Amino acid sequence: MTGESTAPAPRRRGRPSRTQSEQGPAMREVILDAAREQFSERGYEKASVRSIAKAAGVDSALVHHYFGTKEQVFAAAIEVAFAPALAAPTAVAEGSLDDVGERLTRFILGVWENPKTRTPLLAIVRSAVNNETAATVFRRLISTQLLARIAERLDLPDAELRAELAAAQLVGTAMLRYVIQVEPLASADVEQIVARVAPVVQGHLTGP
Amino acid sequence: MTGESTAPAPRRRGRPSRTQSEQGPAMREVILDAAREQFSERGYEKASVRSIAKAAGVDSALVHHYFGTKEQVFAAAIEVAFAPALAAPTAVAEGSLDDVGERLTRFILGVWENPKTRTPLLAIVRSAVNNETAATVFRRLISTQLLARIAERLDLPDAELRAELAAAQLVGTAMLRYVIQVEPLASADVEQIVARVAPVVQGHLTGP
């Protein structure tokens, strides 16, 4: 437990000392990094508050103190991992609705093209596909923080369904290009994909 | 090992007896059922030829005899599980290209709507998302038996990319509706989804 030195005060179960609370933000980050690693390596089911605490070099009680249950640690961890994608509503809002399809398509493909943002995304998708609880946490996140916010900008009937069907085209494209890697899609130029996918996304979002 | 009685002849490792070979088709089915169950329950990584043999009540050598390596058992198992979806090229071929989008959309949603065909599909998706080897086997299957065959019917430039982008819309819709279950998409009427998705699939397949 190499990180032990970063949690110096004597601890009692379930009651972090004042010293620990004072170094809150840094410690929270350390635990969150460990959590992301654990969920990513072991999957939602096999990761535990205990294994996360061990990886962070702290007591399990401290993990509970900052985050609560395993489900809540997971929610916090995927919010961080998903942060780049959560900027999508901003990309949608910045500019006219006339080319929102292209802006959103470029934005999402950009997140997937970059290995640094792709790897944590992939870990979330894996957890969500494998475990009901993880899927529920993920659903809540993308519904409230992504799809509802995009829908909000549209100001059209069925805005949420529109946002979801647009997302479906983008999610499916990402699955086949980056996860399953079918050819020629996996090797196609990004611009070629944008040219074909952006009009579809635009149609879902603002079409008749 | 309840199935032990179905493999009566004395066996030597790696050399199934003539009796066993004679009951080939039935035994092959028994092993394939066990394999599907094992891959579905334990995932690709944790399932093994040994665990499949045990579940089928036979010797590992018999599994090797009929299928070869674990990868080859997996390929055979997902081909069975994926069989309903593999009829899609036939659905595409039966009728005019003018409404191929609607035919394909209805066909794929039909496979996902039915719990009997959805469950094995979901197990494959899980394995493919979690493991590189499983993804490779799955990629090979959908490329050669699904996408290439649909592309063949189109007789258009970029036919394979067209088939893949149409599949992307359908795969993404299935992921968000049946796996992640975002609302309102998860509870939307199938007809409403067909009305919105079929024109997109048609556009990818035959559009300009």
Short mmCIF file of C-alpha atoms in Angstrom, two decimals:
data_model
loop_
_atom_site.label_atom_id
_atom_site.label_comp_id
_atom_site.label_asym_id
_atom_site.label_seq_id
_atom_site.Cartn_x
_atom_site.Cartn_y
_atom_site.Cartn_z
CA MET A 1 0.00 0.00 0.00
CA THR A 2 2.29 2.68 -1.31
CA GLY A 3 -0.22 5.48 -0.81
CA GLU A 4 -0.49 4.84 2.93
CA SER A 5 1.78 7.80 3.66
CA THR A 6 -0.77 10.17 2.11
CA ALA A 7 -3.30 9.28 4.85
CA PRO A 8 -1.23 9.95 7.92
CA ALA A 9 -3.67 10.49 10.79
CA PRO A 10 -4.82 7.57 12.94
CA ARG A 11 -8.24 6.50 11.69
CA ARG A 12 -11.31 4.91 13.14
CA ARG A 13 -13.68 2.91 10.91
CA GLY A 14 -16.34 5.10 9.34
CA ARG A 15 -14.99 8.27 10.85
CA PRO A 16 -12.28 10.00 8.91
CA SER A 17 -10.22 12.32 11.07
CA ARG A 18 -10.29 16.08 10.63
CA THR A 19 -6.86 15.96 9.02
CA GLN A 20 -8.20 13.66 6.31
CA SER A 21 -11.21 15.85 5.69
CA GLU A 22 -8.97 18.87 5.31
CA GLN A 23 -6.99 17.26 2.54
CA GLY A 24 -10.32 16.34 0.97
CA PRO A 25 -10.01 17.42 -2.65
CA ALA A 26 -6.61 15.78 -3.19
CA MET A 27 -7.63 12.58 -1.39
CA ARG A 28 -10.92 12.47 -3.27
CA GLU A 29 -8.93 12.58 -6.53
CA VAL A 30 -6.60 9.79 -5.40
CA ILE A 31 -9.56 7.56 -4.55
CA LEU A 32 -11.35 8.45 -7.79
CA ASP A 33 -8.27 7.56 -9.85
CA ALA A 34 -8.01 4.24 -8.04
CA ALA A 35 -11.73 3.62 -8.60
CA ARG A 36 -11.50 4.29 -12.33
CA GLU A 37 -8.57 1.92 -12.58
CA GLN A 38 -10.33 -0.81 -10.61
CA PHE A 39 -13.61 -0.56 -12.54
CA SER A 40 -11.71 -0.44 -15.80
CA GLU A 41 -9.48 -3.44 -15.02
CA ARG A 42 -11.85 -5.68 -13.07
CA GLY A 43 -15.26 -4.51 -14.30
CA TYR A 44 -18.09 -3.29 -12.10
CA GLU A 45 -18.90 -6.65 -10.57
CA LYS A 46 -15.45 -7.60 -9.38
CA ALA A 47 -14.29 -4.18 -8.24
CA SER A 48 -15.17 -3.45 -4.60
CA VAL A 49 -14.92 -0.56 -2.16
CA ARG A 50 -12.25 -2.65 -0.45
CA SER A 51 -10.18 -3.15 -3.61
CA ILE A 52 -10.51 0.54 -4.48
CA ALA A 53 -9.41 1.53 -0.97
CA LYS A 54 -6.47 -0.85 -1.19
CA ALA A 55 -5.40 0.53 -4.59
CA ALA A 56 -5.63 4.08 -3.21
CA GLY A 57 -3.71 3.11 -0.07
CA VAL A 58 -6.50 4.19 2.28
CA ASP A 59 -9.04 2.63 4.60
CA SER A 60 -12.38 1.49 3.12
CA ALA A 61 -14.13 3.86 5.55
CA LEU A 62 -12.58 6.81 3.76
CA VAL A 63 -13.97 5.65 0.43
CA HIS A 64 -17.41 5.37 2.05
CA HIS A 65 -16.93 8.82 3.61
CA TYR A 66 -16.24 10.55 0.33
CA PHE A 67 -18.54 8.61 -1.99
CA GLY A 68 -20.89 6.25 -0.15
CA THR A 69 -21.67 2.85 -1.71
CA LYS A 70 -19.86 1.09 -4.55
CA GLU A 71 -22.66 2.24 -6.85
CA GLN A 72 -21.99 5.84 -5.83
CA VAL A 73 -18.23 5.50 -6.32
CA PHE A 74 -18.98 4.11 -9.76
CA ALA A 75 -21.29 7.04 -10.57
CA ALA A 76 -18.55 9.51 -9.57
CA ALA A 77 -15.88 7.58 -11.50
CA ILE A 78 -17.85 7.38 -14.74
CA GLU A 79 -18.80 11.04 -14.48
CA VAL A 80 -15.08 11.82 -14.62
CA ALA A 81 -14.39 9.29 -17.39
CA PHE A 82 -17.40 10.55 -19.32
CA ALA A 83 -16.56 14.23 -18.80
CA PRO A 84 -15.21 14.80 -22.34
CA ALA A 85 -18.46 13.45 -23.85
CA LEU A 86 -20.54 15.49 -21.41
CA ALA A 87 -19.33 18.64 -23.13
CA ALA A 88 -21.45 17.63 -26.14
CA PRO A 89 -24.47 19.78 -25.13
CA THR A 90 -22.15 22.79 -25.11
CA ALA A 91 -20.96 21.88 -28.61
CA VAL A 92 -24.61 21.67 -29.62
CA ALA A 93 -25.42 25.04 -28.05
CA GLU A 94 -22.50 26.88 -29.64
CA GLY A 95 -23.93 27.85 -32.99
CA SER A 96 -26.96 27.53 -35.20
CA LEU A 97 -29.36 24.58 -35.24
CA ASP A 98 -28.84 24.45 -39.01
CA ASP A 99 -25.54 22.63 -38.67
CA VAL A 100 -26.00 21.07 -35.23
CA GLY A 101 -25.77 17.59 -36.80
CA GLU A 102 -22.28 18.19 -38.09
CA ARG A 103 -21.11 19.84 -34.84
CA LEU A 104 -22.38 16.97 -32.71
CA THR A 105 -20.99 14.31 -35.07
CA ARG A 106 -17.54 15.91 -35.17
CA PHE A 107 -17.57 16.33 -31.44
CA ILE A 108 -18.46 12.70 -30.63
CA LEU A 109 -16.10 11.23 -33.25
CA GLY A 110 -13.36 13.51 -31.83
CA VAL A 111 -13.83 12.03 -28.36
CA TRP A 112 -13.62 8.48 -29.79
CA GLU A 113 -10.69 9.21 -32.12
CA ASN A 114 -8.50 10.31 -29.20
CA PRO A 115 -7.12 7.23 -27.36
CA LYS A 116 -6.91 9.25 -24.13
CA THR A 117 -10.65 9.85 -24.05
CA ARG A 118 -11.57 6.61 -25.85
CA THR A 119 -10.08 4.22 -23.29
CA PRO A 120 -12.13 5.38 -20.26
CA LEU A 121 -15.26 5.55 -22.45
CA LEU A 122 -14.75 1.98 -23.52
CA ALA A 123 -14.39 0.87 -19.90
CA ILE A 124 -17.76 2.44 -19.08
CA VAL A 125 -19.45 0.84 -22.05
CA ARG A 126 -18.05 -2.54 -20.96
CA SER A 127 -19.34 -2.15 -17.41
CA ALA A 128 -22.74 -0.91 -18.56
CA VAL A 129 -23.18 -3.81 -20.99
CA ASN A 130 -22.16 -6.38 -18.38
CA ASN A 131 -23.98 -5.32 -15.25
CA GLU A 132 -27.51 -4.11 -14.51
CA THR A 133 -26.50 -1.69 -11.74
CA ALA A 134 -23.73 -0.21 -13.85
CA ALA A 135 -26.20 0.14 -16.73
CA THR A 136 -28.63 2.00 -14.44
CA VAL A 137 -25.95 4.43 -13.27
CA PHE A 138 -24.82 4.98 -16.85
CA ARG A 139 -28.42 5.44 -18.08
CA ARG A 140 -29.04 8.08 -15.40
CA LEU A 141 -25.85 9.92 -16.38
CA ILE A 142 -26.43 10.01 -20.13
CA SER A 143 -30.16 10.74 -19.72
CA THR A 144 -29.84 13.72 -17.39
CA GLN A 145 -26.46 15.13 -18.34
CA LEU A 146 -26.29 14.42 -22.04
CA LEU A 147 -29.53 13.59 -23.83
CA ALA A 148 -31.88 15.84 -21.84
CA ARG A 149 -29.49 18.76 -22.25
CA ILE A 150 -29.22 18.27 -25.99
CA ALA A 151 -33.01 17.90 -26.20
CA GLU A 152 -33.42 21.16 -24.27
CA ARG A 153 -31.66 23.10 -27.03
CA LEU A 154 -33.93 21.72 -29.72
CA ASP A 155 -37.24 23.14 -28.54
CA LEU A 156 -39.16 20.70 -30.74
CA PRO A 157 -41.81 18.05 -30.06
CA ASP A 158 -40.29 14.67 -29.18
CA ALA A 159 -36.98 16.41 -28.54
CA GLU A 160 -35.77 13.61 -26.24
CA LEU A 161 -36.59 10.84 -28.70
CA ARG A 162 -34.87 12.91 -31.41
CA ALA A 163 -31.73 13.24 -29.29
CA GLU A 164 -31.75 9.51 -28.54
CA LEU A 165 -32.11 8.43 -32.17
CA ALA A 166 -29.30 10.81 -33.15
CA ALA A 167 -27.23 9.34 -30.32
CA ALA A 168 -28.11 5.84 -31.58
CA GLN A 169 -26.50 6.57 -34.96
CA LEU A 170 -23.38 7.89 -33.22
CA VAL A 171 -23.20 5.10 -30.61
CA GLY A 172 -23.63 2.43 -33.29
CA THR A 173 -20.99 4.04 -35.50
CA ALA A 174 -18.58 4.12 -32.54
CA MET A 175 -19.33 0.48 -31.65
CA LEU A 176 -18.73 -0.79 -35.20
CA ARG A 177 -15.72 1.47 -35.93
CA TYR A 178 -13.84 1.46 -32.60
CA VAL A 179 -15.03 -1.61 -30.68
CA ILE A 180 -15.93 -4.34 -33.21
CA GLN A 181 -13.80 -2.68 -35.91
CA VAL A 182 -15.57 -3.81 -39.06
CA GLU A 183 -13.97 -2.81 -42.35
CA PRO A 184 -14.16 -0.54 -44.31
CA LEU A 185 -15.74 1.55 -41.52
CA ALA A 186 -12.86 1.08 -39.07
CA SER A 187 -10.29 2.50 -41.51
CA ALA A 188 -12.48 5.05 -43.27
CA ASP A 189 -11.41 8.68 -43.17
CA VAL A 190 -13.18 10.65 -40.43
CA GLU A 191 -14.31 13.20 -43.02
CA GLN A 192 -16.02 10.49 -45.05
CA ILE A 193 -17.91 9.36 -41.95
CA VAL A 194 -18.86 12.93 -41.03
CA ALA A 195 -20.17 13.44 -44.58
CA ARG A 196 -22.49 10.44 -44.26
CA VAL A 197 -23.44 10.55 -40.59
CA ALA A 198 -23.88 14.29 -39.95
CA PRO A 199 -26.95 14.63 -42.23
CA VAL A 200 -28.59 11.69 -40.43
CA VAL A 201 -27.89 13.23 -37.02
CA GLN A 202 -29.21 16.57 -38.31
CA GLY A 203 -32.33 14.84 -39.63
CA HIS A 204 -33.06 13.14 -36.31
CA LEU A 205 -32.50 16.35 -34.36
CA THR A 206 -34.31 18.92 -36.48
CA GLY A 207 -36.02 17.08 -39.39
CA PRO A 208 -39.76 16.94 -39.97
CA MET B 1 -22.56 -34.48 -14.55
CA THR B 2 -26.07 -35.38 -15.54
CA GLY B 3 -25.27 -35.75 -19.23
CA GLU B 4 -22.68 -38.50 -18.66
CA SER B 5 -25.18 -41.16 -19.73
CA THR B 6 -25.39 -39.63 -23.22
CA ALA B 7 -21.71 -40.51 -23.87
CA PRO B 8 -21.74 -44.21 -23.17
CA ALA B 9 -18.72 -45.68 -24.97
CA PRO B 10 -15.38 -45.96 -23.19
CA ARG B 11 -13.25 -43.05 -24.40
CA ARG B 12 -9.59 -42.38 -24.94
CA ARG B 13 -8.27 -38.77 -24.82
CA GLY B 14 -8.33 -37.12 -28.22
CA ARG B 15 -9.83 -40.16 -29.93
CA PRO B 16 -13.58 -40.34 -29.82
CA SER B 17 -14.78 -43.87 -30.39
CA ARG B 18 -16.75 -44.85 -33.49
CA THR B 19 -19.92 -44.98 -31.43
CA GLN B 20 -19.47 -41.36 -30.45
CA SER B 21 -18.80 -40.26 -33.99
CA GLU B 22 -21.92 -42.05 -35.14
CA GLN B 23 -24.09 -40.09 -32.76
CA GLY B 24 -22.30 -36.99 -34.00
CA PRO B 25 -25.12 -34.57 -34.80
CA ALA B 26 -26.91 -35.09 -31.47
CA MET B 27 -23.69 -34.93 -29.45
CA ARG B 28 -22.57 -31.85 -31.36
CA GLU B 29 -25.84 -30.16 -30.38
CA VAL B 30 -25.42 -31.12 -26.72
CA ILE B 31 -21.90 -29.64 -26.65
CA LEU B 32 -23.03 -26.53 -28.53
CA ASP B 33 -25.87 -25.94 -26.05
CA ALA B 34 -23.44 -26.29 -23.15
CA ALA B 35 -21.01 -23.93 -24.88
CA ARG B 36 -23.65 -21.26 -25.40
CA GLU B 37 -24.66 -21.52 -21.77
CA GLN B 38 -21.06 -21.31 -20.56
CA PHE B 39 -20.13 -18.34 -22.76
CA SER B 40 -23.36 -16.62 -21.82
CA GLU B 41 -22.98 -17.15 -18.07
CA ARG B 42 -19.23 -16.84 -17.61
CA GLY B 43 -18.23 -14.72 -20.58
CA TYR B 44 -15.63 -15.64 -23.18
CA GLU B 45 -12.63 -15.28 -20.93
CA LYS B 46 -13.77 -17.48 -18.08
CA ALA B 47 -15.47 -20.18 -20.10
CA SER B 48 -13.11 -23.00 -21.11
CA VAL B 49 -13.19 -26.15 -23.21
CA ARG B 50 -12.98 -27.99 -19.89
CA SER B 51 -15.99 -26.18 -18.36
CA ILE B 52 -17.99 -26.70 -21.56
CA ALA B 53 -17.12 -30.41 -21.58
CA LYS B 54 -18.09 -30.69 -17.93
CA ALA B 55 -21.43 -28.94 -18.52
CA ALA B 56 -22.13 -31.24 -21.47
CA GLY B 57 -21.13 -34.31 -19.46
CA VAL B 58 -18.41 -35.35 -21.90
CA ASP B 59 -14.64 -35.49 -22.08
CA SER B 60 -12.74 -32.35 -23.19
CA ALA B 61 -11.27 -34.39 -26.04
CA LEU B 62 -14.71 -34.74 -27.55
CA VAL B 63 -15.19 -30.97 -27.56
CA HIS B 64 -11.82 -30.63 -29.32
CA HIS B 65 -12.82 -33.36 -31.75
CA TYR B 66 -16.02 -31.65 -32.85
CA PHE B 67 -14.95 -28.02 -32.72
CA GLY B 68 -11.21 -27.55 -32.14
CA THR B 69 -10.01 -24.70 -29.93
CA LYS B 70 -12.06 -22.56 -27.53
CA GLU B 71 -12.08 -19.84 -30.19
CA GLN B 72 -13.59 -22.30 -32.67
CA VAL B 73 -16.22 -23.50 -30.18
CA PHE B 74 -17.10 -19.84 -29.62
CA ALA B 75 -17.39 -19.22 -33.36
CA ALA B 76 -19.78 -22.17 -33.70
CA ALA B 77 -21.78 -21.11 -30.63
CA ILE B 78 -22.28 -17.52 -31.74
CA GLU B 79 -23.18 -18.64 -35.23
CA VAL B 80 -26.11 -20.52 -33.68
CA ALA B 81 -27.02 -17.65 -31.32
CA PHE B 82 -26.73 -15.18 -34.17
CA ALA B 83 -28.67 -17.34 -36.63
CA PRO B 84 -31.92 -15.31 -36.40
CA ALA B 85 -30.04 -12.09 -37.27
CA LEU B 86 -28.17 -13.87 -40.08
CA ALA B 87 -31.46 -14.17 -41.94
CA ALA B 88 -31.36 -10.38 -42.47
CA PRO B 89 -29.75 -10.59 -45.95
CA THR B 90 -32.68 -12.80 -46.99
CA ALA B 91 -35.11 -10.17 -45.67
CA VAL B 92 -33.19 -7.60 -47.68
CA ALA B 93 -33.31 -9.73 -50.83
CA GLU B 94 -37.03 -10.46 -50.61
CA GLY B 95 -38.53 -7.45 -52.33
CA SER B 96 -37.66 -4.15 -53.94
CA LEU B 97 -34.73 -1.93 -52.99
CA ASP B 98 -37.24 0.92 -52.66
CA ASP B 99 -38.37 -0.21 -49.24
CA VAL B 100 -35.32 -2.21 -48.17
CA GLY B 101 -34.77 0.23 -45.27
CA GLU B 102 -38.12 -0.56 -43.73
CA ARG B 103 -37.74 -4.33 -44.30
CA LEU B 104 -34.32 -4.42 -42.66
CA THR B 105 -35.37 -2.17 -39.76
CA ARG B 106 -38.48 -4.27 -39.02
CA PHE B 107 -36.45 -7.45 -39.27
CA ILE B 108 -33.71 -6.34 -36.84
CA LEU B 109 -36.13 -4.79 -34.34
CA GLY B 110 -38.15 -8.02 -34.52
CA VAL B 111 -35.11 -10.07 -33.52
CA TRP B 112 -34.44 -7.72 -30.56
CA GLU B 113 -38.10 -7.47 -29.48
CA ASN B 114 -38.34 -11.23 -28.99
CA PRO B 115 -36.74 -12.23 -25.66
CA LYS B 116 -35.91 -15.68 -27.06
CA THR B 117 -33.67 -14.23 -29.76
CA ARG B 118 -32.60 -11.15 -27.73
CA THR B 119 -30.98 -13.05 -24.86
CA PRO B 120 -28.38 -14.95 -26.91
CA LEU B 121 -27.68 -11.81 -28.98
CA LEU B 122 -27.00 -9.87 -25.81
CA ALA B 123 -24.59 -12.56 -24.60
CA ILE B 124 -22.62 -12.26 -27.84
CA VAL B 125 -22.49 -8.47 -27.62
CA ARG B 126 -21.19 -8.76 -24.05
CA SER B 127 -18.45 -11.19 -25.02
CA ALA B 128 -17.46 -9.14 -28.06
CA VAL B 129 -17.24 -5.91 -26.06
CA ASN B 130 -15.19 -7.56 -23.30
CA ASN B 131 -12.66 -9.64 -25.13
CA GLU B 132 -10.42 -9.07 -28.17
CA THR B 133 -10.58 -12.65 -29.43
CA ALA B 134 -14.35 -12.76 -29.07
CA ALA B 135 -14.57 -9.41 -30.90
CA THR B 136 -12.47 -10.83 -33.74
CA VAL B 137 -14.68 -13.90 -34.08
CA PHE B 138 -17.80 -11.72 -33.98
CA ARG B 139 -16.34 -9.25 -36.50
CA ARG B 140 -15.58 -12.08 -38.90
CA LEU B 141 -19.11 -13.43 -38.56
CA ILE B 142 -20.99 -10.16 -39.09
CA SER B 143 -18.62 -9.03 -41.85
CA THR B 144 -18.82 -12.15 -43.99
CA GLN B 145 -22.29 -13.47 -43.19
CA LEU B 146 -24.25 -10.29 -42.62
CA LEU B 147 -22.77 -7.04 -43.91
CA ALA B 148 -21.09 -8.38 -47.05
CA ARG B 149 -24.26 -10.23 -48.02
CA ILE B 150 -26.42 -7.16 -47.57
CA ALA B 151 -23.87 -5.09 -49.52
CA GLU B 152 -23.97 -7.66 -52.32
CA ARG B 153 -27.67 -6.95 -52.92
CA LEU B 154 -27.13 -3.22 -53.23
CA ASP B 155 -24.91 -3.18 -56.30
CA LEU B 156 -23.80 0.39 -55.53
CA PRO B 157 -20.43 2.06 -54.93
CA ASP B 158 -19.33 1.88 -51.29
CA ALA B 159 -21.93 -0.82 -50.72
CA GLU B 160 -20.09 -2.21 -47.68
CA LEU B 161 -19.71 1.16 -45.99
CA ARG B 162 -23.40 1.79 -46.73
CA ALA B 163 -24.38 -1.49 -45.09
CA GLU B 164 -22.19 -0.71 -42.07
CA LEU B 165 -23.61 2.78 -41.50
CA ALA B 166 -27.15 1.40 -41.79
CA ALA B 167 -26.16 -1.31 -39.30
CA ALA B 168 -24.70 1.39 -37.04
CA GLN B 169 -28.09 3.12 -36.77
CA LEU B 170 -29.74 -0.23 -35.94
CA VAL B 171 -27.01 -1.39 -33.52
CA GLY B 172 -27.07 1.95 -31.70
CA THR B 173 -30.87 1.93 -31.49
CA ALA B 174 -30.76 -1.61 -30.05
CA MET B 175 -28.05 -0.64 -27.54
CA LEU B 176 -29.96 2.40 -26.25
CA ARG B 177 -33.40 0.75 -26.32
CA TYR B 178 -32.71 -2.79 -25.12
CA VAL B 179 -29.36 -2.67 -23.28
CA ILE B 180 -28.98 0.79 -21.69
CA GLN B 181 -32.77 1.38 -21.84
CA VAL B 182 -32.94 5.16 -22.06
CA GLU B 183 -36.39 6.70 -22.01
CA PRO B 184 -38.48 7.53 -23.99
CA LEU B 185 -36.76 5.26 -26.55
CA ALA B 186 -37.00 2.11 -24.40
CA SER B 187 -40.80 2.39 -24.09
CA ALA B 188 -41.56 3.88 -27.51
CA ASP B 189 -43.89 1.97 -29.79
CA VAL B 190 -42.03 -0.14 -32.36
CA GLU B 191 -43.98 1.54 -35.16
CA GLN B 192 -42.80 4.96 -34.03
CA ILE B 193 -39.20 3.75 -34.15
CA VAL B 194 -39.68 2.15 -37.55
CA ALA B 195 -41.14 5.44 -38.84
CA ARG B 196 -38.03 7.35 -37.77
CA VAL B 197 -35.28 4.78 -38.32
CA ALA B 198 -36.35 3.09 -41.58
CA PRO B 199 -35.84 6.24 -43.73
CA VAL B 200 -32.32 6.61 -42.28
CA VAL B 201 -31.48 2.98 -43.01
CA GLN B 202 -32.92 3.41 -46.52
CA GLY B 203 -30.83 6.56 -46.99
CA HIS B 204 -27.62 4.84 -45.98
CA LEU B 205 -28.32 1.82 -48.18
CA THR B 206 -29.57 3.44 -51.39
CA GLY B 207 -29.29 7.25 -50.98
CA PRO B 208 -27.09 9.51 -53.11
#
